[in-house]
Coordinates of C-alpha atoms in Angstrom, one line a residue:
M7 CA -42.4 169.5 272.5
P8 CA -41.8 166.8 269.8
S9 CA -38.3 164.9 268.9
T10 CA -36.0 167.5 266.7
D11 CA -33.4 164.6 266.3
F12 CA -34.1 164.1 262.6
Y13 CA -33.0 161.2 260.9
R14 CA -31.7 162.3 258.0
L15 CA -30.1 165.7 260.0
K16 CA -28.2 162.9 262.1
R17 CA -26.4 161.8 258.8
L18 CA -25.0 165.2 257.8
P19 CA -22.0 166.5 259.9
D20 CA -21.7 169.8 260.4
Y21 CA -20.7 171.6 257.1
V22 CA -16.8 172.3 257.3
F23 CA -17.1 175.4 255.4
E24 CA -19.5 177.4 258.2
T25 CA -16.2 177.9 260.2
T26 CA -14.3 179.6 257.6
N27 CA -17.4 181.8 256.6
R28 CA -17.9 182.8 259.9
I29 CA -14.1 183.7 260.6
K30 CA -14.5 185.6 257.0
A31 CA -17.7 187.7 258.0
E32 CA -16.2 188.7 261.4
A33 CA -12.9 189.7 259.7
R34 CA -15.0 192.0 257.0
A35 CA -17.2 193.2 259.8
E36 CA -13.6 194.4 261.2
G37 CA -13.3 196.6 258.1
R38 CA -10.8 194.1 256.5
D39 CA -10.2 193.1 252.8
I40 CA -10.7 189.7 252.5
I41 CA -9.3 188.5 249.0
D42 CA -11.8 185.7 248.5
L43 CA -10.4 182.4 246.8
G44 CA -12.8 180.2 248.6
M45 CA -16.0 179.4 246.9
G46 CA -15.8 178.7 243.2
N47 CA -18.2 181.8 242.4
P48 CA -17.8 182.8 238.9
D49 CA -17.0 186.7 238.7
I50 CA -16.4 187.3 235.0
A51 CA -19.5 188.8 233.3
V52 CA -22.1 186.9 231.4
P53 CA -21.7 186.8 227.5
K54 CA -23.7 190.1 226.2
H55 CA -25.7 188.0 223.8
I56 CA -27.1 185.8 226.6
E57 CA -28.1 188.9 228.6
E58 CA -29.8 190.3 225.9
K59 CA -31.8 187.1 225.2
L60 CA -32.6 187.1 228.9
I61 CA -34.0 190.7 228.8
E62 CA -36.0 190.1 225.6
S63 CA -37.6 187.1 226.7
I64 CA -38.2 188.4 229.8
Q65 CA -40.3 191.2 228.5
K66 CA -42.8 189.1 226.9
P67 CA -45.6 188.0 229.5
G68 CA -46.2 184.4 228.5
T69 CA -43.0 183.6 229.7
H70 CA -43.7 184.5 233.3
R71 CA -46.3 181.1 233.5
Y72 CA -45.4 178.2 234.8
S73 CA -42.4 176.5 232.8
V74 CA -41.8 172.6 232.0
S75 CA -40.2 170.5 234.5
R76 CA -37.9 168.4 232.3
G77 CA -37.0 171.6 230.4
I78 CA -38.5 173.6 227.3
H79 CA -37.6 171.9 223.9
G80 CA -35.8 174.2 222.3
L81 CA -33.3 174.0 225.1
R82 CA -33.4 170.3 225.3
K83 CA -32.6 170.5 221.7
A84 CA -29.5 172.7 222.4
V85 CA -28.2 170.3 224.6
C86 CA -28.5 167.4 222.0
A87 CA -27.0 169.6 219.3
Y88 CA -24.2 170.7 221.7
Y89 CA -23.4 167.1 222.3
K90 CA -23.1 166.4 219.1
R91 CA -21.0 169.3 218.2
R92 CA -18.4 168.8 221.3
F93 CA -18.3 165.2 221.5
H94 CA -20.0 163.5 218.6
V95 CA -22.6 161.8 220.8
D96 CA -25.9 161.4 219.5
L97 CA -28.6 162.0 222.2
C98 CA -32.5 161.9 221.6
T99 CA -34.5 165.2 222.6
D100 CA -37.2 163.5 224.5
T101 CA -35.5 160.5 226.1
E102 CA -31.9 161.3 226.7
T103 CA -31.9 164.5 228.1
I104 CA -33.5 166.7 231.0
V105 CA -32.9 170.2 232.0
T106 CA -32.0 170.6 235.8
L107 CA -31.9 173.4 238.2
G108 CA -28.1 173.4 238.4
S109 CA -26.2 170.1 238.1
K110 CA -26.4 170.0 242.4
E111 CA -30.3 169.8 242.2
G112 CA -30.2 167.1 239.4
L113 CA -27.5 164.8 241.4
A114 CA -29.8 165.2 244.3
N115 CA -33.1 164.2 242.7
L116 CA -31.5 161.4 240.8
A117 CA -29.9 160.1 244.1
Q118 CA -33.8 160.2 245.6
A119 CA -35.0 158.8 242.3
V120 CA -33.1 155.5 242.1
T121 CA -31.6 154.9 245.5
A122 CA -33.3 152.4 248.2
P123 CA -32.5 152.7 251.9
G124 CA -28.9 150.5 252.5
D125 CA -27.7 150.9 248.7
V126 CA -24.1 151.3 248.5
I127 CA -22.7 154.0 246.5
I128 CA -18.9 154.4 245.4
T129 CA -17.6 157.8 245.2
P130 CA -14.3 159.3 244.7
N131 CA -12.5 161.0 248.1
P132 CA -11.7 164.2 247.6
S133 CA -15.3 164.8 245.7
Y134 CA -17.6 167.5 245.6
P135 CA -19.7 167.2 248.6
I136 CA -22.9 166.6 246.8
H137 CA -21.6 163.5 245.6
P138 CA -21.5 161.6 248.7
F139 CA -24.1 163.5 250.7
G140 CA -27.0 163.7 247.5
F141 CA -27.0 159.8 248.3
I142 CA -26.4 160.0 252.2
I143 CA -29.7 162.3 252.5
A144 CA -31.3 159.4 250.3
G145 CA -30.5 156.8 252.6
A146 CA -27.5 155.2 250.9
S147 CA -24.3 153.9 252.3
I148 CA -21.2 155.4 250.7
R149 CA -17.9 153.4 250.0
H150 CA -15.4 156.1 249.6
I151 CA -12.4 155.5 246.9
P152 CA -9.3 157.3 247.4
A153 CA -9.2 159.5 244.2
N154 CA -5.8 161.3 244.5
S155 CA -5.0 160.1 241.1
P156 CA -7.4 158.2 238.5
D157 CA -5.0 155.4 238.6
E158 CA -5.4 155.3 242.6
F159 CA -9.5 155.3 241.6
L160 CA -9.3 152.7 239.0
A161 CA -7.4 150.4 241.1
A162 CA -9.3 150.6 244.1
L163 CA -12.3 149.5 242.0
P164 CA -12.2 145.7 242.0
R165 CA -11.5 145.6 245.9
T166 CA -14.4 147.9 246.5
V167 CA -17.1 145.7 244.6
R168 CA -15.3 142.4 246.3
H169 CA -15.8 143.7 249.8
S170 CA -19.0 145.7 249.6
V171 CA -22.4 144.0 251.2
P172 CA -24.6 144.4 249.5
K173 CA -22.8 145.1 246.0
P174 CA -22.7 148.6 244.8
T175 CA -25.5 149.4 242.5
M176 CA -23.6 153.1 241.3
M177 CA -20.3 155.0 241.3
I178 CA -19.6 158.3 240.8
V179 CA -17.0 160.0 238.3
S180 CA -16.2 163.7 237.9
Y181 CA -13.8 164.9 235.8
P182 CA -12.5 168.0 235.3
S183 CA -12.4 167.1 239.1
N184 CA -13.5 169.4 241.7
P185 CA -11.7 169.8 243.8
T186 CA -8.5 168.0 242.6
A187 CA -8.4 169.7 239.0
Q188 CA -7.6 166.0 238.0
T189 CA -8.4 165.3 234.1
V190 CA -8.9 161.8 232.6
D191 CA -8.6 160.7 228.8
L192 CA -11.3 158.2 226.9
E193 CA -9.1 155.1 228.0
F194 CA -10.1 155.9 231.5
Y195 CA -13.4 156.3 230.8
K196 CA -13.6 153.0 228.6
Q197 CA -12.1 151.1 231.7
I198 CA -14.5 152.6 234.0
V199 CA -17.8 151.7 231.4
D200 CA -16.3 148.0 230.9
F201 CA -15.8 147.8 235.0
A202 CA -19.4 148.8 235.2
R203 CA -21.2 146.6 232.7
E204 CA -19.6 143.8 234.1
H205 CA -20.3 144.2 237.6
D206 CA -24.0 145.7 236.8
I207 CA -23.1 148.9 238.3
W208 CA -24.8 152.4 237.3
I209 CA -22.5 155.5 236.6
L210 CA -23.2 159.0 237.2
S211 CA -20.3 161.4 235.7
D212 CA -19.9 165.2 236.3
V213 CA -18.4 167.2 233.9
A214 CA -19.1 170.5 235.2
Y215 CA -16.0 172.2 234.3
S216 CA -15.8 170.3 230.9
E217 CA -15.1 173.6 228.8
I218 CA -12.5 175.0 231.4
Y219 CA -9.5 173.3 230.0
F220 CA -6.0 174.6 229.3
E221 CA -4.3 171.6 227.3
E222 CA -6.5 169.0 225.4
P223 CA -10.1 169.5 225.5
T224 CA -11.6 166.9 227.8
P225 CA -14.0 164.2 226.7
S226 CA -17.4 162.9 227.9
I227 CA -17.9 159.1 229.2
L228 CA -20.9 159.0 226.7
Q229 CA -18.4 159.0 224.1
I230 CA -17.1 155.4 225.0
D231 CA -19.7 152.5 222.8
G232 CA -22.1 151.0 225.4
A233 CA -21.9 153.9 228.0
K234 CA -25.4 155.2 227.6
E235 CA -26.6 151.5 228.7
I236 CA -25.3 152.2 232.3
A237 CA -24.5 155.8 232.5
V238 CA -25.7 159.5 232.7
E239 CA -23.7 162.9 232.7
F240 CA -24.3 165.9 234.3
T241 CA -23.2 169.1 233.2
T242 CA -24.1 172.9 233.7
L243 CA -23.9 176.3 232.5
S244 CA -22.3 177.8 235.7
K245 CA -18.9 177.8 234.8
T246 CA -18.7 177.6 231.0
F247 CA -20.7 181.3 230.5
S248 CA -20.4 182.5 234.3
M249 CA -24.1 181.6 234.9
A250 CA -24.1 180.0 238.5
G251 CA -26.9 182.1 239.3
Y252 CA -29.0 181.1 236.4
R253 CA -29.4 177.2 238.0
I254 CA -29.2 175.7 234.4
G255 CA -27.9 172.4 234.3
F256 CA -28.6 168.9 232.6
C257 CA -28.4 165.4 232.7
S258 CA -28.1 163.5 229.5
G259 CA -27.4 159.7 228.6
N260 CA -29.4 156.6 229.9
K261 CA -33.2 156.9 229.2
H262 CA -34.3 154.8 232.2
L263 CA -31.9 157.4 234.5
V264 CA -33.3 160.3 232.9
G265 CA -36.7 159.1 232.8
A266 CA -36.4 158.2 236.8
L267 CA -35.2 161.8 237.2
R268 CA -37.9 163.3 235.3
K269 CA -40.6 161.5 237.0
V270 CA -39.4 162.7 240.5
K271 CA -38.6 166.2 239.3
S272 CA -42.4 166.0 237.9
Y273 CA -43.6 166.0 241.5
L274 CA -41.2 168.6 243.0
D275 CA -40.8 171.5 240.6
Y276 CA -42.4 173.4 237.2
G277 CA -38.4 174.0 235.9
A278 CA -36.5 176.8 235.6
F279 CA -38.1 180.1 235.2
T280 CA -38.6 180.3 231.3
P281 CA -36.6 183.0 230.4
L282 CA -33.5 181.7 231.9
Q283 CA -34.1 178.8 229.8
V284 CA -34.3 180.8 226.7
A285 CA -31.0 182.7 227.5
A286 CA -29.1 179.1 227.9
T287 CA -30.5 178.2 224.9
A288 CA -28.7 181.4 223.4
A289 CA -25.7 180.0 225.2
L290 CA -25.5 176.8 223.9
N291 CA -26.5 177.8 220.1
G292 CA -24.5 180.9 220.6
P293 CA -20.7 181.6 218.8
E294 CA -17.9 179.9 220.7
E295 CA -15.6 183.1 221.2
P296 CA -17.1 183.8 224.6
I297 CA -16.3 180.7 225.8
I298 CA -13.0 180.9 224.5
E299 CA -12.5 184.1 226.2
I300 CA -13.6 182.5 229.8
R301 CA -11.4 180.0 229.2
N302 CA -8.2 182.0 228.7
I303 CA -9.2 184.5 231.8
Y304 CA -8.9 181.4 234.2
K305 CA -5.6 180.3 232.5
K306 CA -4.2 183.4 232.9
R307 CA -5.4 183.7 236.5
R308 CA -3.8 180.7 237.0
D309 CA -0.5 181.3 236.0
V310 CA -0.4 184.6 237.6
L311 CA -1.6 182.5 241.1
L312 CA 1.3 179.7 240.4
E313 CA 4.2 182.3 239.8
S314 CA 2.9 184.8 242.9
F315 CA 2.2 181.9 245.1
G316 CA 5.5 180.6 244.2
R317 CA 7.3 183.7 244.8
A318 CA 5.9 183.6 248.3
G319 CA 7.4 180.2 248.8
W320 CA 4.3 178.1 247.9
D321 CA 4.6 175.5 245.4
I322 CA 1.5 174.4 243.7
P323 CA 0.9 171.9 241.1
A324 CA -0.4 173.3 237.6
P325 CA -4.6 172.4 237.1
K326 CA -5.0 171.2 233.6
A327 CA -8.5 172.1 233.7
G328 CA -11.2 173.9 236.2
M329 CA -11.4 176.9 237.8
F330 CA -9.4 175.7 241.4
C331 CA -5.9 175.0 242.2
W332 CA -5.5 171.9 244.4
A333 CA -2.4 173.1 246.6
P334 CA -0.7 170.8 249.0
I335 CA 0.0 172.3 252.8
P336 CA 3.4 173.6 252.7
D337 CA 5.6 170.9 254.3
H338 CA 6.2 172.7 257.6
L339 CA 2.5 173.8 257.9
K340 CA 1.2 170.6 257.4
D341 CA 0.4 169.0 260.7
M342 CA -2.0 172.1 261.2
G343 CA -4.8 170.3 259.0
S344 CA -6.6 172.2 256.5
V345 CA -8.9 173.8 258.4
E346 CA -6.2 175.5 260.8
F347 CA -4.1 176.4 257.9
T348 CA -7.2 177.8 256.2
N349 CA -8.0 180.1 259.4
L350 CA -4.1 180.8 259.5
L351 CA -4.4 182.4 256.2
L352 CA -7.5 184.3 257.0
K353 CA -6.5 185.8 260.2
E354 CA -2.7 186.5 259.2
A355 CA -3.1 187.0 255.5
D356 CA -6.6 188.0 254.3
V357 CA -6.6 185.6 252.3
A358 CA -9.9 182.9 252.5
V359 CA -9.4 179.4 250.6
A360 CA -11.5 176.3 251.0
P361 CA -10.0 173.7 253.4
G362 CA -9.8 170.2 251.7
I363 CA -11.3 168.3 254.8
G364 CA -14.2 169.9 253.4
F365 CA -14.1 167.3 250.5
G366 CA -13.4 164.3 252.3
E367 CA -11.0 163.0 254.6
H368 CA -8.2 162.4 251.8
G369 CA -8.1 166.1 251.4
D370 CA -7.2 167.1 254.6
G371 CA -3.6 167.8 253.2
H372 CA -4.8 170.2 250.8
V373 CA -6.6 173.6 250.2
R374 CA -8.7 174.4 247.6
I375 CA -7.7 177.8 245.9
G376 CA -10.8 179.4 243.4
L377 CA -9.6 181.3 240.4
V378 CA -12.1 183.7 241.2
E379 CA -10.3 187.2 241.8
N380 CA -8.8 189.3 239.0
E381 CA -4.9 189.2 238.4
H382 CA -4.2 192.2 240.7
R383 CA -5.8 190.7 243.6
I384 CA -4.4 187.2 243.2
R385 CA -0.9 188.9 243.3
Q386 CA -1.7 190.6 246.4
A387 CA -2.9 187.5 247.6
G388 CA 0.6 186.1 247.3
R389 CA 2.2 189.1 248.8
N390 CA 0.0 189.0 251.8
I391 CA 0.8 185.0 252.1
K392 CA 4.5 185.7 252.0
K393 CA 4.6 187.5 255.4
I394 CA 3.3 184.3 257.1
F395 CA 6.1 182.0 255.2

């Protein structure tokens, strides 16, 4: 039998969430009611006008043919209009934006497009897993920077570049952060852009949660002068409009990186199903009220979670954005580590969360709690957890 010791798979550890998912499945098979705050899977209904446009489009026979790998023109035009309206950033419809099958696919395929074996990539830690592992699959070496705060990430950059051989070719930034829910201002992005231009490093920015903010609107790195010379930004409709299953995302910014992704994608796919792209166009061109409504739902859930978990004896910092709380493990249970603590919540409180170690070793003192259940269920989770504490 040929060897099954495949090279790329050897670089991928077992997915830490699989253990939690197995325990969760076993509990449900026993008939237990699990309050699932683990996966960031939106439960809010897609706005009605988007559904209606999808139905209208899907009934047209021509929309069932092959689509366009880089995205239909109307959707790319809508992306550019969104950036102009939201961030006052001008983008070229043909060369500076491309539609992806969700931001995750775009991130992974851009890594395939621009990475040579042994390239050094700077990634924050903790971080969304595709950020490092998209490049690991592509053959890169990863330099993890502790990112418990934006200031910590900035402070570590000079040392990281100085002691990397070969010199890093790309860095990843992602704010609002998944999993930490941290946010940054334009001054942070200015420092990142200045540093990257000085050291000839590409920047990949991920702003998947840019519209789920609870205080000031979150910025885009493309707002910084000169950013388009060295940066692209990924975003998605998954969270903004609860369209996770539609798999519609975008990569915008530097024309060379967008062009590289476009070339690779032209070999790999024919684009998302056209009616999904038409619905996405309606989302971006549509009214702002549904976005505000979804944002307010997450804010109310955040407030209920902080209050109910606080009554249980678990004080959790209030996130300024995103659909997660990044919760430190209580001091008297911290020695358990995030996986054992997560399993304790599942087994003893029927509450599922995501272990912080799944986002990097610097996340092991935390768990990620998703705002993906209604307020009643979140209060019930607080009561269940109180029994443990």
